[in-house]
């Protein structure tokens, strides 16, 4: 079969579908992490941990063969056995501290690569779909055919806290939220750029299928679903 040598994870300076003409990242770092910690001293309930994460537009591609290969490699690593620590009690006390994690990303693209690439690439229906409805997206690093979803202005929040109940009892409360202003379902494939066989330069074509958005004026060829 074809060799799938697309990057599995990569960052972009901008995002085509999610571009609102407003720079949302004010740092050159791909990942910015801020950590805050407050210690209540002897009062464990007064401590707190907060983690804030900011990401550049990120693209993640799931390759089953690559994941399987990495999994087999990790299994063969000489990892040390977990040893009992003298600070286990302190670690348990830290677990009782409230924890807040927040992550923001202007654009997140998640794609799944098709396994039978060579068969689908030469399919008449596949060629017709990308020729009639697709558009040139960008130059690509290798062969790819799959589907994906692009999420705009993604915000993810997670919190863990101890809540007091009746009869001096307490329980752990966990909350998680994920929000996005727009979502776009699309199909993508790459093809060898004409006249550059020796350089092996690939061109990416994309077909926008379904767009979920609150902005009815957003330009896209996909089926619009407003909410």
mmCIF file of C-alpha atoms in Angstrom:
data_model
loop_
_atom_site.group_PDB
_atom_site.id
_atom_site.type_symbol
_atom_site.label_atom_id
_atom_site.label_comp_id
_atom_site.label_asym_id
_atom_site.label_seq_id
_atom_site.Cartn_x
_atom_site.Cartn_y
_atom_site.Cartn_z
ATOM 1 C CA UNK A 1 0.000 0.000 0.000
ATOM 2 C CA UNK A 2 0.964 3.659 -0.105
ATOM 3 C CA UNK A 3 3.263 5.116 2.513
ATOM 4 C CA UNK A 4 1.434 7.546 4.772
ATOM 5 C CA UNK A 5 4.031 10.084 5.828
ATOM 6 C CA UNK A 6 1.832 13.001 6.844
ATOM 7 C CA UNK A 7 2.665 14.535 10.214
ATOM 8 C CA UNK A 8 0.435 13.135 12.952
ATOM 9 C CA UNK A 9 0.504 16.390 14.950
ATOM 10 C CA UNK A 10 1.407 19.846 13.671
ATOM 11 C CA UNK A 11 0.701 23.500 14.439
ATOM 12 C CA UNK A 12 -0.329 26.206 11.977
ATOM 13 C CA UNK A 13 0.108 29.969 11.994
ATOM 14 C CA UNK A 14 -3.461 30.455 10.858
ATOM 15 C CA UNK A 15 -6.643 28.543 10.040
ATOM 16 C CA UNK A 16 -8.623 29.042 6.842
ATOM 17 C CA UNK A 17 -12.169 28.232 7.927
ATOM 18 C CA UNK A 18 -11.810 29.655 11.436
ATOM 19 C CA UNK A 19 -10.164 32.912 10.400
ATOM 20 C CA UNK A 20 -12.316 35.742 11.741
ATOM 21 C CA UNK A 21 -9.761 38.415 10.907
ATOM 22 C CA UNK A 22 -8.950 38.794 14.581
ATOM 23 C CA UNK A 23 -5.610 37.581 15.980
ATOM 24 C CA UNK A 24 -6.500 35.390 18.952
ATOM 25 C CA UNK A 25 -2.945 34.217 19.729
ATOM 26 C CA UNK A 26 -0.615 36.802 21.177
ATOM 27 C CA UNK A 27 2.391 34.555 21.667
ATOM 28 C CA UNK A 28 4.822 32.919 19.252
ATOM 29 C CA UNK A 29 4.916 29.723 21.300
ATOM 30 C CA UNK A 30 2.937 26.760 19.941
ATOM 31 C CA UNK A 31 1.900 25.863 23.482
ATOM 32 C CA UNK A 32 1.688 28.259 26.421
ATOM 33 C CA UNK A 33 1.021 26.789 29.874
ATOM 34 C CA UNK A 34 0.324 28.781 33.027
ATOM 35 C CA UNK A 35 0.202 27.085 36.441
ATOM 36 C CA UNK A 36 -1.066 28.654 39.657
ATOM 37 C CA UNK A 37 -0.956 27.011 43.063
ATOM 38 C CA UNK A 38 -2.213 28.230 46.414
ATOM 39 C CA UNK A 39 -1.315 26.415 49.628
ATOM 40 C CA UNK A 40 -3.631 26.609 52.592
ATOM 41 C CA UNK A 41 -0.981 25.362 55.026
ATOM 42 C CA UNK A 42 -2.527 22.936 57.457
ATOM 43 C CA UNK A 43 -5.949 23.515 55.943
ATOM 44 C CA UNK A 44 -6.016 21.155 52.977
ATOM 45 C CA UNK A 45 -9.344 22.482 51.778
ATOM 46 C CA UNK A 46 -7.836 25.955 51.326
ATOM 47 C CA UNK A 47 -5.349 24.836 48.669
ATOM 48 C CA UNK A 48 -6.063 25.025 44.939
ATOM 49 C CA UNK A 49 -4.406 24.234 41.620
ATOM 50 C CA UNK A 50 -5.125 25.987 38.315
ATOM 51 C CA UNK A 51 -3.681 25.222 34.877
ATOM 52 C CA UNK A 52 -4.308 27.441 31.826
ATOM 53 C CA UNK A 53 -3.263 26.195 28.365
ATOM 54 C CA UNK A 54 -3.221 28.178 25.096
ATOM 55 C CA UNK A 55 -2.536 26.481 21.767
ATOM 56 C CA UNK A 56 -1.798 27.653 18.252
ATOM 57 C CA UNK A 57 -4.153 26.187 15.601
ATOM 58 C CA UNK A 58 -3.398 22.458 15.749
ATOM 59 C CA UNK A 59 -3.963 19.560 13.357
ATOM 60 C CA UNK A 60 -4.086 15.960 14.567
ATOM 61 C CA UNK A 61 -4.178 12.997 12.166
ATOM 62 C CA UNK A 62 -5.038 9.506 13.376
ATOM 63 C CA UNK A 63 -3.109 6.785 11.516
ATOM 64 C CA UNK A 64 -4.040 3.332 12.787
ATOM 65 C CA UNK A 65 -0.830 1.726 11.502
ATOM 66 C CA UNK A 66 1.331 4.424 13.075
ATOM 67 C CA UNK A 67 -0.471 4.161 16.413
ATOM 68 C CA UNK A 68 -0.107 0.367 16.357
ATOM 69 C CA UNK A 69 3.610 0.682 15.642
ATOM 70 C CA UNK A 70 4.122 3.187 18.449
ATOM 71 C CA UNK A 71 2.162 0.999 20.850
ATOM 72 C CA UNK A 72 4.330 -2.031 20.046
ATOM 73 C CA UNK A 73 7.474 0.073 20.527
ATOM 74 C CA UNK A 74 6.337 1.394 23.923
ATOM 75 C CA UNK A 75 5.606 -2.149 25.114
ATOM 76 C CA UNK A 76 9.250 -3.061 24.454
ATOM 77 C CA UNK A 77 10.724 -0.112 26.353
ATOM 78 C CA UNK A 78 12.512 -1.036 29.620
ATOM 79 C CA UNK A 79 10.228 1.018 31.837
ATOM 80 C CA UNK A 80 11.000 0.975 35.584
ATOM 81 C CA UNK A 81 8.525 -0.670 37.895
ATOM 82 C CA UNK A 82 6.407 1.585 40.046
ATOM 83 C CA UNK A 83 7.894 1.790 43.551
ATOM 84 C CA UNK A 84 6.119 2.731 46.765
ATOM 85 C CA UNK A 85 6.855 6.333 47.737
ATOM 86 C CA UNK A 86 7.202 7.765 51.224
ATOM 87 C CA UNK A 87 5.137 10.769 50.158
ATOM 88 C CA UNK A 88 2.031 8.800 49.175
ATOM 89 C CA UNK A 89 0.053 10.400 51.988
ATOM 90 C CA UNK A 90 1.083 13.880 50.842
ATOM 91 C CA UNK A 91 0.037 12.987 47.299
ATOM 92 C CA UNK A 92 -3.378 11.904 48.574
ATOM 93 C CA UNK A 93 -3.753 15.205 50.396
ATOM 94 C CA UNK A 94 -2.900 17.084 47.206
ATOM 95 C CA UNK A 95 -5.616 15.109 45.418
ATOM 96 C CA UNK A 96 -8.099 16.687 47.825
ATOM 97 C CA UNK A 97 -7.169 20.163 46.577
ATOM 98 C CA UNK A 98 -9.524 21.721 44.024
ATOM 99 C CA UNK A 99 -8.174 21.452 40.494
ATOM 100 C CA UNK A 100 -9.113 23.691 37.553
ATOM 101 C CA UNK A 101 -7.834 23.129 34.013
ATOM 102 C CA UNK A 102 -8.716 25.410 31.100
ATOM 103 C CA UNK A 103 -7.534 25.060 27.482
ATOM 104 C CA UNK A 104 -8.160 27.365 24.520
ATOM 105 C CA UNK A 105 -7.392 26.902 20.837
ATOM 106 C CA UNK A 106 -8.547 29.091 17.887
ATOM 107 C CA UNK A 107 -8.694 26.094 15.539
ATOM 108 C CA UNK A 108 -8.478 22.336 16.062
ATOM 109 C CA UNK A 109 -8.519 19.896 13.146
ATOM 110 C CA UNK A 110 -9.021 16.167 13.784
ATOM 111 C CA UNK A 111 -8.605 13.783 10.828
ATOM 112 C CA UNK A 112 -8.814 10.028 10.321
ATOM 113 C CA UNK A 113 -6.857 8.478 7.458
ATOM 114 C CA UNK A 114 -8.439 5.768 5.294
ATOM 115 C CA UNK A 115 -6.595 2.460 5.387
ATOM 116 C CA UNK A 116 -7.262 1.302 1.794
ATOM 117 C CA UNK A 117 -5.678 4.435 0.369
ATOM 118 C CA UNK A 118 -4.458 2.975 -2.943
ATOM 119 C CA UNK A 119 -7.915 1.569 -3.758
ATOM 120 C CA UNK A 120 -9.901 4.677 -2.872
ATOM 121 C CA UNK A 121 -7.382 7.059 -4.480
ATOM 122 C CA UNK A 122 -8.033 5.543 -7.913
ATOM 123 C CA UNK A 123 -11.782 5.209 -7.422
ATOM 124 C CA UNK A 124 -13.937 6.958 -10.039
ATOM 125 C CA UNK A 125 -16.365 8.202 -7.385
ATOM 126 C CA UNK A 126 -13.526 9.589 -5.267
ATOM 127 C CA UNK A 127 -11.991 11.426 -8.221
ATOM 128 C CA UNK A 128 -15.364 12.840 -9.245
ATOM 129 C CA UNK A 129 -16.060 14.112 -5.714
ATOM 130 C CA UNK A 130 -12.785 16.028 -5.380
ATOM 131 C CA UNK A 131 -12.732 17.315 -8.978
ATOM 132 C CA UNK A 132 -16.275 18.675 -8.924
ATOM 133 C CA UNK A 133 -16.598 19.910 -5.355
ATOM 134 C CA UNK A 134 -13.045 20.149 -4.028
ATOM 135 C CA UNK A 135 -10.630 23.070 -3.928
ATOM 136 C CA UNK A 136 -6.884 23.315 -3.593
ATOM 137 C CA UNK A 137 -6.097 23.633 0.071
ATOM 138 C CA UNK A 138 -2.318 23.577 0.577
ATOM 139 C CA UNK A 139 0.871 21.743 -0.287
ATOM 140 C CA UNK A 140 1.183 18.512 1.627
ATOM 141 C CA UNK A 141 4.032 16.375 2.889
ATOM 142 C CA UNK A 142 2.767 13.033 1.631
ATOM 143 C CA UNK A 143 -0.112 10.848 0.501
ATOM 144 C CA UNK A 144 -3.335 11.147 2.455
ATOM 145 C CA UNK A 145 -7.031 10.342 2.050
ATOM 146 C CA UNK A 146 -9.520 10.674 4.852
ATOM 147 C CA UNK A 147 -12.204 12.673 6.601
ATOM 148 C CA UNK A 148 -11.942 15.253 9.344
ATOM 149 C CA UNK A 149 -13.652 17.882 11.422
ATOM 150 C CA UNK A 150 -12.439 21.434 12.061
ATOM 151 C CA UNK A 151 -13.524 23.116 15.289
ATOM 152 C CA UNK A 152 -13.222 26.889 15.721
ATOM 153 C CA UNK A 153 -12.612 28.819 18.941
ATOM 154 C CA UNK A 154 -12.400 25.688 21.056
ATOM 155 C CA UNK A 155 -12.598 26.000 24.830
ATOM 156 C CA UNK A 156 -12.265 23.040 27.189
ATOM 157 C CA UNK A 157 -12.690 23.307 30.961
ATOM 158 C CA UNK A 158 -12.282 20.690 33.660
ATOM 159 C CA UNK A 159 -12.745 21.101 37.409
ATOM 160 C CA UNK A 160 -12.474 18.765 40.380
ATOM 161 C CA UNK A 161 -13.570 19.794 43.833
ATOM 162 C CA UNK A 162 -14.552 18.392 47.195
ATOM 163 C CA UNK A 163 -18.160 19.215 48.082
ATOM 164 C CA UNK A 164 -19.507 18.996 51.628
ATOM 165 C CA UNK A 165 -22.583 16.868 52.059
ATOM 166 C CA UNK A 166 -24.873 16.008 54.947
ATOM 167 C CA UNK A 167 -23.627 14.589 58.262
ATOM 168 C CA UNK A 168 -20.120 16.002 57.838
ATOM 169 C CA UNK A 169 -19.625 13.872 54.732
ATOM 170 C CA UNK A 170 -18.059 15.037 51.489
ATOM 171 C CA UNK A 171 -17.876 13.802 47.930
ATOM 172 C CA UNK A 172 -15.810 14.613 44.879
ATOM 173 C CA UNK A 173 -17.478 16.632 42.141
ATOM 174 C CA UNK A 174 -16.061 16.704 38.622
ATOM 175 C CA UNK A 175 -17.219 18.908 35.766
ATOM 176 C CA UNK A 176 -16.045 19.033 32.147
ATOM 177 C CA UNK A 177 -17.220 21.251 29.298
ATOM 178 C CA UNK A 178 -16.206 21.522 25.632
ATOM 179 C CA UNK A 179 -17.438 24.348 23.416
ATOM 180 C CA UNK A 180 -16.826 25.507 19.858
ATOM 181 C CA UNK A 181 -18.250 28.424 17.873
ATOM 182 C CA UNK A 182 -18.187 26.617 14.496
ATOM 183 C CA UNK A 183 -17.616 23.083 13.232
ATOM 184 C CA UNK A 184 -16.885 21.905 9.699
ATOM 185 C CA UNK A 185 -16.975 18.307 8.454
ATOM 186 C CA UNK A 186 -14.778 17.750 5.393
ATOM 187 C CA UNK A 187 -12.971 15.183 3.247
ATOM 188 C CA UNK A 188 -9.332 15.598 2.199
ATOM 189 C CA UNK A 189 -6.948 13.925 -0.189
ATOM 190 C CA UNK A 190 -3.514 14.611 -1.639
ATOM 191 C CA UNK A 191 -2.206 14.059 -5.134
ATOM 192 C CA UNK A 192 1.165 14.301 -6.846
ATOM 193 C CA UNK A 193 1.738 17.794 -8.226
ATOM 194 C CA UNK A 194 2.091 17.763 -12.002
ATOM 195 C CA UNK A 195 5.524 18.468 -13.418
ATOM 196 C CA UNK A 196 7.270 17.746 -10.123
ATOM 197 C CA UNK A 197 7.582 13.995 -9.990
ATOM 198 C CA UNK A 198 11.254 14.083 -9.083
ATOM 199 C CA UNK A 199 10.650 16.408 -6.152
ATOM 200 C CA UNK A 200 7.629 14.379 -4.965
ATOM 201 C CA UNK A 201 5.544 17.467 -4.165
ATOM 202 C CA UNK A 202 1.962 16.731 -3.163
ATOM 203 C CA UNK A 203 -1.057 18.996 -3.447
ATOM 204 C CA UNK A 204 -3.934 18.831 -1.006
ATOM 205 C CA UNK A 205 -7.586 19.045 -2.079
ATOM 206 C CA UNK A 206 -10.461 19.451 0.339
ATOM 207 C CA UNK A 207 -14.234 19.083 0.065
ATOM 208 C CA UNK A 208 -16.335 20.835 2.705
ATOM 209 C CA UNK A 209 -19.339 18.646 3.501
ATOM 210 C CA UNK A 210 -21.345 20.010 6.443
ATOM 211 C CA UNK A 211 -20.868 23.220 8.442
ATOM 212 C CA UNK A 212 -22.379 23.824 11.868
ATOM 213 C CA UNK A 213 -22.338 27.541 12.618
ATOM 214 C CA UNK A 214 -24.217 30.464 14.117
ATOM 215 C CA UNK A 215 -22.951 32.778 11.389
ATOM 216 C CA UNK A 216 -25.206 32.394 8.345
ATOM 217 C CA UNK A 217 -22.978 34.765 6.318
ATOM 218 C CA UNK A 218 -19.879 32.566 6.661
ATOM 219 C CA UNK A 219 -18.559 31.623 3.204
ATOM 220 C CA UNK A 220 -18.403 27.877 2.572
ATOM 221 C CA UNK A 221 -19.596 25.408 -0.057
ATOM 222 C CA UNK A 222 -20.699 22.941 2.578
ATOM 223 C CA UNK A 223 -24.282 22.268 3.651
ATOM 224 C CA UNK A 224 -25.040 24.934 6.273
ATOM 225 C CA UNK A 225 -26.707 23.975 9.543
ATOM 226 C CA UNK A 226 -27.326 27.076 11.688
ATOM 227 C CA UNK A 227 -28.183 27.052 15.380
#
